[in-house]
Amino acid sequence: MKMANVYHLDLSRSMLKGAALALLPGDPFRVPKIAAQIEARSGEKAVELAWKREYRSFLGTLAGEKVLVTSTGIGGPSTSIAVEELAKLGVRIFLRVGTAGAIQPGMNIGDLVVTTASVRLDGASTHYAPIEYPAVSHPEVLIALIDAARRHEREGISTHVGITASSDTFYAGEERTDGFSHYLLRRLRGLTEEMKRLHVLNFEMESATLLTMCAALGLKGGVITGVVNRRRKKEEKITPERLRAGEENVIRVALTAAERLLALRKKE
């Protein structure tokens, strides 16, 4: 009997072939880039499984185990759908591989951020746990990411470990004034400076939802992002060159972390 596919991702449990770890970029066009790097490490071809709406999926082999790469789209609502449907198919480890804007001095384009926890500036996560509930990385995933980052330091990749601010919106929610109206609600003015003073490292849009869901549902979640712009007095443009630098570094380190997590899973 053919197993039904989950509605949004258009995947079935049999298609995943036992994959328990998923790498989650936001951008569907980053999925084949990650898949290509998995192929380079394993020597086995990664196969595209589905592409429906913002959700694009490839299946590959890493450290002798099947791994999934699925895009989540932008923001918490679409991320929540990806996590829900992948968990139904047997995925238990979720590793976000994304990009972010740095807000602390001393952070540069191409640097990486390993998220210990997220400031919940989103709304989707409140559908899984009250706002007082922390959005924290799973210890195993966090340690694997930090260890992988240290192993890649010799390649000139700098990594920062700390708290991320995760917002529902790219413009207003990250205090950008270059939106259509150039207007921000009073409660959002000064947000970047407040986050800086609270030692938050970066802004992005998915980690709060992912980490809250994983903690609340008994799954293992973690987040690593590449810096593609720096939030200074003058907003930096996200150029193709900056995006490429952030993407290449974050993919390399994320795959090394995934290999460690898969090795740990074999011992369980």
Short mmCIF file of C-alpha atoms in Angstrom, two decimals:
data_model
loop_
_atom_site.label_atom_id
_atom_site.label_comp_id
_atom_site.label_asym_id
_atom_site.label_seq_id
_atom_site.Cartn_x
_atom_site.Cartn_y
_atom_site.Cartn_z
CA MET A 1 0.00 0.00 0.00
CA LYS A 2 1.43 3.38 -1.02
CA MET A 3 1.98 5.74 1.90
CA ALA A 4 0.31 9.14 1.66
CA ASN A 5 2.51 12.18 1.27
CA VAL A 6 2.34 14.97 3.83
CA TYR A 7 0.40 17.86 2.36
CA HIS A 8 2.85 20.77 2.11
CA LEU A 9 6.21 19.05 1.69
CA ASP A 10 4.85 16.36 -0.67
CA LEU A 11 7.02 13.72 1.03
CA SER A 12 6.27 10.28 2.50
CA ARG A 13 8.09 8.27 5.17
CA SER A 14 9.28 5.75 2.58
CA MET A 15 10.87 8.52 0.50
CA LEU A 16 13.07 9.54 3.45
CA LYS A 17 14.54 6.00 3.78
CA GLY A 18 15.01 6.35 7.52
CA ALA A 19 16.55 9.83 7.53
CA ALA A 20 16.40 11.17 11.09
CA LEU A 21 18.36 14.40 10.56
CA ALA A 22 17.25 17.33 8.42
CA LEU A 23 19.28 20.34 7.38
CA LEU A 24 16.94 23.31 7.02
CA PRO A 25 17.91 26.30 4.89
CA GLY A 26 15.25 28.94 4.34
CA ASP A 27 15.94 29.43 0.63
CA PRO A 28 14.91 26.60 -1.74
CA PHE A 29 17.80 27.56 -4.02
CA ARG A 30 20.26 26.84 -1.19
CA VAL A 31 19.05 23.23 -1.01
CA PRO A 32 20.96 21.94 -4.08
CA LYS A 33 24.06 23.80 -2.88
CA ILE A 34 23.98 21.87 0.38
CA ALA A 35 23.17 18.65 -1.49
CA ALA A 36 26.22 19.18 -3.74
CA GLN A 37 28.48 19.47 -0.69
CA ILE A 38 26.96 16.30 0.77
CA GLU A 39 27.73 14.54 -2.51
CA ALA A 40 31.32 15.80 -2.40
CA ARG A 41 31.79 14.36 1.09
CA SER A 42 30.12 11.00 0.54
CA GLY A 43 30.76 10.32 -3.13
CA GLU A 44 27.08 9.33 -3.45
CA LYS A 45 24.59 11.27 -5.53
CA ALA A 46 21.94 13.27 -3.68
CA VAL A 47 18.46 12.96 -5.16
CA GLU A 48 15.80 15.66 -5.40
CA LEU A 49 12.59 14.32 -3.83
CA ALA A 50 10.07 17.14 -4.13
CA TRP A 51 9.57 20.86 -4.66
CA LYS A 52 6.21 22.26 -3.66
CA ARG A 53 5.71 25.93 -2.82
CA GLU A 54 8.70 27.06 -0.71
CA TYR A 55 9.55 23.48 0.32
CA ARG A 56 12.30 21.84 -1.72
CA SER A 57 13.85 18.55 -0.56
CA PHE A 58 16.93 16.51 -1.45
CA LEU A 59 17.99 13.19 0.11
CA GLY A 60 21.68 12.41 0.45
CA THR A 61 24.13 10.27 2.41
CA LEU A 62 26.43 11.62 5.10
CA ALA A 63 28.62 9.53 7.40
CA GLY A 64 26.90 6.45 6.01
CA GLU A 65 23.42 7.66 6.99
CA LYS A 66 20.57 9.15 4.99
CA VAL A 67 20.10 12.89 5.57
CA LEU A 68 17.43 15.24 4.31
CA VAL A 69 17.81 18.82 3.14
CA THR A 70 14.53 20.74 3.11
CA SER A 71 13.92 24.45 2.72
CA THR A 72 11.53 26.09 5.18
CA GLY A 73 10.78 29.33 3.38
CA ILE A 74 11.02 32.62 5.25
CA GLY A 75 9.77 33.06 8.81
CA GLY A 76 8.11 31.13 11.60
CA PRO A 77 4.79 30.04 10.07
CA SER A 78 6.32 28.19 7.12
CA THR A 79 9.08 26.81 9.38
CA SER A 80 6.47 25.39 11.74
CA ILE A 81 4.85 23.48 8.88
CA ALA A 82 8.19 21.99 7.81
CA VAL A 83 9.02 20.85 11.35
CA GLU A 84 5.56 19.39 11.95
CA GLU A 85 5.50 17.40 8.72
CA LEU A 86 9.11 16.20 8.91
CA ALA A 87 8.60 15.04 12.49
CA LYS A 88 5.57 13.05 11.33
CA LEU A 89 7.90 11.34 8.82
CA GLY A 90 10.46 10.34 11.44
CA VAL A 91 12.93 13.25 11.50
CA ARG A 92 14.17 13.93 15.05
CA ILE A 93 17.16 16.27 14.59
CA PHE A 94 16.62 19.67 12.97
CA LEU A 95 19.57 21.86 12.02
CA ARG A 96 18.82 25.29 10.59
CA VAL A 97 21.48 26.38 8.06
CA GLY A 98 20.76 30.02 7.30
CA THR A 99 21.94 33.60 6.98
CA ALA A 100 21.64 36.54 9.34
CA GLY A 101 22.47 40.18 9.99
CA ALA A 102 25.06 40.87 12.69
CA ILE A 103 24.45 43.66 15.22
CA GLN A 104 27.55 43.53 17.42
CA PRO A 105 30.87 45.24 16.61
CA GLY A 106 33.68 42.94 15.60
CA MET A 107 31.46 40.69 13.50
CA ASN A 108 32.27 40.49 9.80
CA ILE A 109 30.78 39.24 6.55
CA GLY A 110 31.31 35.48 6.30
CA ASP A 111 31.50 35.00 10.07
CA LEU A 112 29.22 32.39 11.59
CA VAL A 113 26.80 32.54 14.51
CA VAL A 114 25.96 29.45 16.55
CA THR A 115 22.72 30.21 18.39
CA THR A 116 22.49 29.16 22.03
CA ALA A 117 18.97 30.57 22.40
CA SER A 118 16.62 32.98 20.64
CA VAL A 119 14.74 36.09 21.69
CA ARG A 120 11.17 35.24 20.73
CA LEU A 121 10.10 38.25 18.66
CA ASP A 122 7.88 35.97 16.58
CA GLY A 123 4.27 34.88 16.91
CA ALA A 124 4.34 31.30 15.60
CA SER A 125 6.24 29.95 18.60
CA THR A 126 3.48 31.09 20.95
CA HIS A 127 1.23 28.44 19.39
CA TYR A 128 3.54 25.79 20.89
CA ALA A 129 4.55 27.24 24.26
CA PRO A 130 3.87 30.36 26.34
CA ILE A 131 6.20 33.32 25.79
CA GLU A 132 7.97 32.60 29.10
CA TYR A 133 9.15 29.25 27.67
CA PRO A 134 12.75 29.49 26.41
CA ALA A 135 13.73 28.96 22.79
CA VAL A 136 16.94 27.03 23.41
CA SER A 137 19.18 24.83 21.29
CA HIS A 138 19.42 21.17 22.24
CA PRO A 139 22.72 20.56 24.08
CA GLU A 140 23.87 17.79 21.72
CA VAL A 141 23.26 19.92 18.64
CA LEU A 142 24.83 23.00 20.23
CA ILE A 143 27.98 21.11 21.22
CA ALA A 144 28.25 19.55 17.76
CA LEU A 145 28.01 22.98 16.12
CA ILE A 146 30.58 24.57 18.42
CA ASP A 147 32.97 21.65 17.94
CA ALA A 148 32.56 21.80 14.16
CA ALA A 149 33.18 25.55 14.14
CA ARG A 150 36.40 25.11 16.10
CA ARG A 151 37.59 22.46 13.65
CA HIS A 152 37.10 24.91 10.76
CA GLU A 153 38.86 27.84 12.43
CA ARG A 154 42.10 26.91 10.66
CA GLU A 155 40.33 27.73 7.38
CA GLY A 156 39.89 31.31 8.56
CA ILE A 157 36.22 30.95 9.53
CA SER A 158 35.35 32.99 12.63
CA THR A 159 32.42 31.87 14.76
CA HIS A 160 30.45 33.69 17.45
CA VAL A 161 28.37 31.76 19.98
CA GLY A 162 25.41 33.39 21.70
CA ILE A 163 21.86 34.68 21.57
CA THR A 164 19.91 35.45 18.38
CA ALA A 165 16.91 37.75 17.95
CA SER A 166 14.26 36.11 15.79
CA SER A 167 11.56 38.30 14.28
CA ASP A 168 8.45 37.66 12.20
CA THR A 169 9.21 40.51 9.80
CA PHE A 170 12.32 41.54 7.88
CA TYR A 171 11.64 45.28 7.79
CA ALA A 172 9.70 46.53 10.83
CA GLY A 173 10.60 43.63 13.11
CA GLU A 174 14.31 44.20 12.59
CA GLU A 175 13.99 47.98 12.88
CA ARG A 176 14.67 48.71 9.24
CA THR A 177 13.50 52.12 8.09
CA ASP A 178 13.89 51.47 4.36
CA GLY A 179 10.47 49.83 3.99
CA PHE A 180 7.64 51.38 2.01
CA SER A 181 6.42 53.80 4.68
CA HIS A 182 9.77 54.45 6.42
CA TYR A 183 7.70 54.37 9.63
CA LEU A 184 8.18 52.16 12.68
CA LEU A 185 5.82 51.63 15.56
CA ARG A 186 7.04 53.29 18.74
CA ARG A 187 7.73 49.97 20.45
CA LEU A 188 10.10 48.93 17.65
CA ARG A 189 12.19 52.09 17.65
CA GLY A 190 15.48 51.46 19.41
CA LEU A 191 15.10 47.68 19.13
CA THR A 192 18.53 47.14 17.57
CA GLU A 193 20.30 49.15 20.26
CA GLU A 194 18.35 47.32 22.97
CA MET A 195 19.35 43.94 21.54
CA LYS A 196 22.99 45.09 21.32
CA ARG A 197 22.96 46.10 24.98
CA LEU A 198 21.50 42.71 25.86
CA HIS A 199 24.47 41.08 24.05
CA VAL A 200 22.34 39.61 21.29
CA LEU A 201 24.52 38.78 18.28
CA ASN A 202 22.25 38.80 15.26
CA PHE A 203 18.80 39.07 13.68
CA GLU A 204 17.08 36.38 11.62
CA MET A 205 13.53 35.06 11.22
CA GLU A 206 13.22 31.34 11.95
CA SER A 207 15.20 30.26 15.01
CA ALA A 208 12.65 31.18 17.70
CA THR A 209 9.97 29.04 16.09
CA LEU A 210 12.30 26.14 15.35
CA LEU A 211 13.93 26.01 18.80
CA THR A 212 10.69 26.47 20.73
CA MET A 213 8.98 23.73 18.72
CA CYS A 214 11.86 21.29 19.08
CA ALA A 215 12.13 21.81 22.84
CA ALA A 216 8.36 21.61 23.36
CA LEU A 217 7.90 18.54 21.15
CA GLY A 218 10.89 16.56 22.42
CA LEU A 219 12.94 17.00 19.24
CA LYS A 220 16.58 18.12 18.88
CA GLY A 221 17.09 21.53 17.31
CA GLY A 222 20.01 23.83 16.58
CA VAL A 223 20.84 26.86 14.47
CA ILE A 224 23.91 28.10 12.63
CA THR A 225 23.84 31.16 10.38
CA GLY A 226 26.31 32.98 8.16
CA VAL A 227 26.64 36.75 8.47
CA VAL A 228 25.67 38.43 5.19
CA ASN A 229 25.26 42.00 6.43
CA ARG A 230 26.12 44.12 9.45
CA ARG A 231 23.53 46.34 11.11
CA ARG A 232 25.45 49.56 11.63
CA LYS A 233 24.43 53.22 11.47
CA LYS A 234 24.20 52.80 7.71
CA GLU A 235 22.50 49.60 6.55
CA GLU A 236 24.78 47.42 4.42
CA LYS A 237 23.47 46.01 1.16
CA ILE A 238 23.26 42.22 0.89
CA THR A 239 25.26 41.63 -2.30
CA PRO A 240 25.70 38.30 -4.13
CA GLU A 241 29.34 38.25 -2.99
CA ARG A 242 28.41 38.73 0.66
CA LEU A 243 25.67 36.12 0.41
CA ARG A 244 28.08 33.61 -1.17
CA ALA A 245 30.65 34.10 1.61
CA GLY A 246 28.09 33.51 4.33
CA GLU A 247 26.53 30.52 2.56
CA GLU A 248 29.76 28.69 1.80
CA ASN A 249 31.07 28.93 5.35
CA VAL A 250 27.82 27.99 7.05
CA ILE A 251 27.26 24.93 4.83
CA ARG A 252 30.75 23.56 5.51
CA VAL A 253 30.49 23.85 9.27
CA ALA A 254 26.89 22.60 9.38
CA LEU A 255 27.79 19.42 7.50
CA THR A 256 30.69 18.72 9.87
CA ALA A 257 28.30 19.13 12.80
CA ALA A 258 25.76 16.85 11.12
CA GLU A 259 28.42 14.15 10.72
CA ARG A 260 29.10 14.30 14.45
CA LEU A 261 25.41 14.13 15.31
CA LEU A 262 24.93 11.11 13.04
CA ALA A 263 27.91 9.38 14.66
CA LEU A 264 26.39 10.00 18.09
CA ARG A 265 23.07 8.62 16.91
CA LYS A 266 24.74 5.36 15.81
CA LYS A 267 25.96 4.86 19.39
CA GLU A 268 22.50 5.29 20.93
#
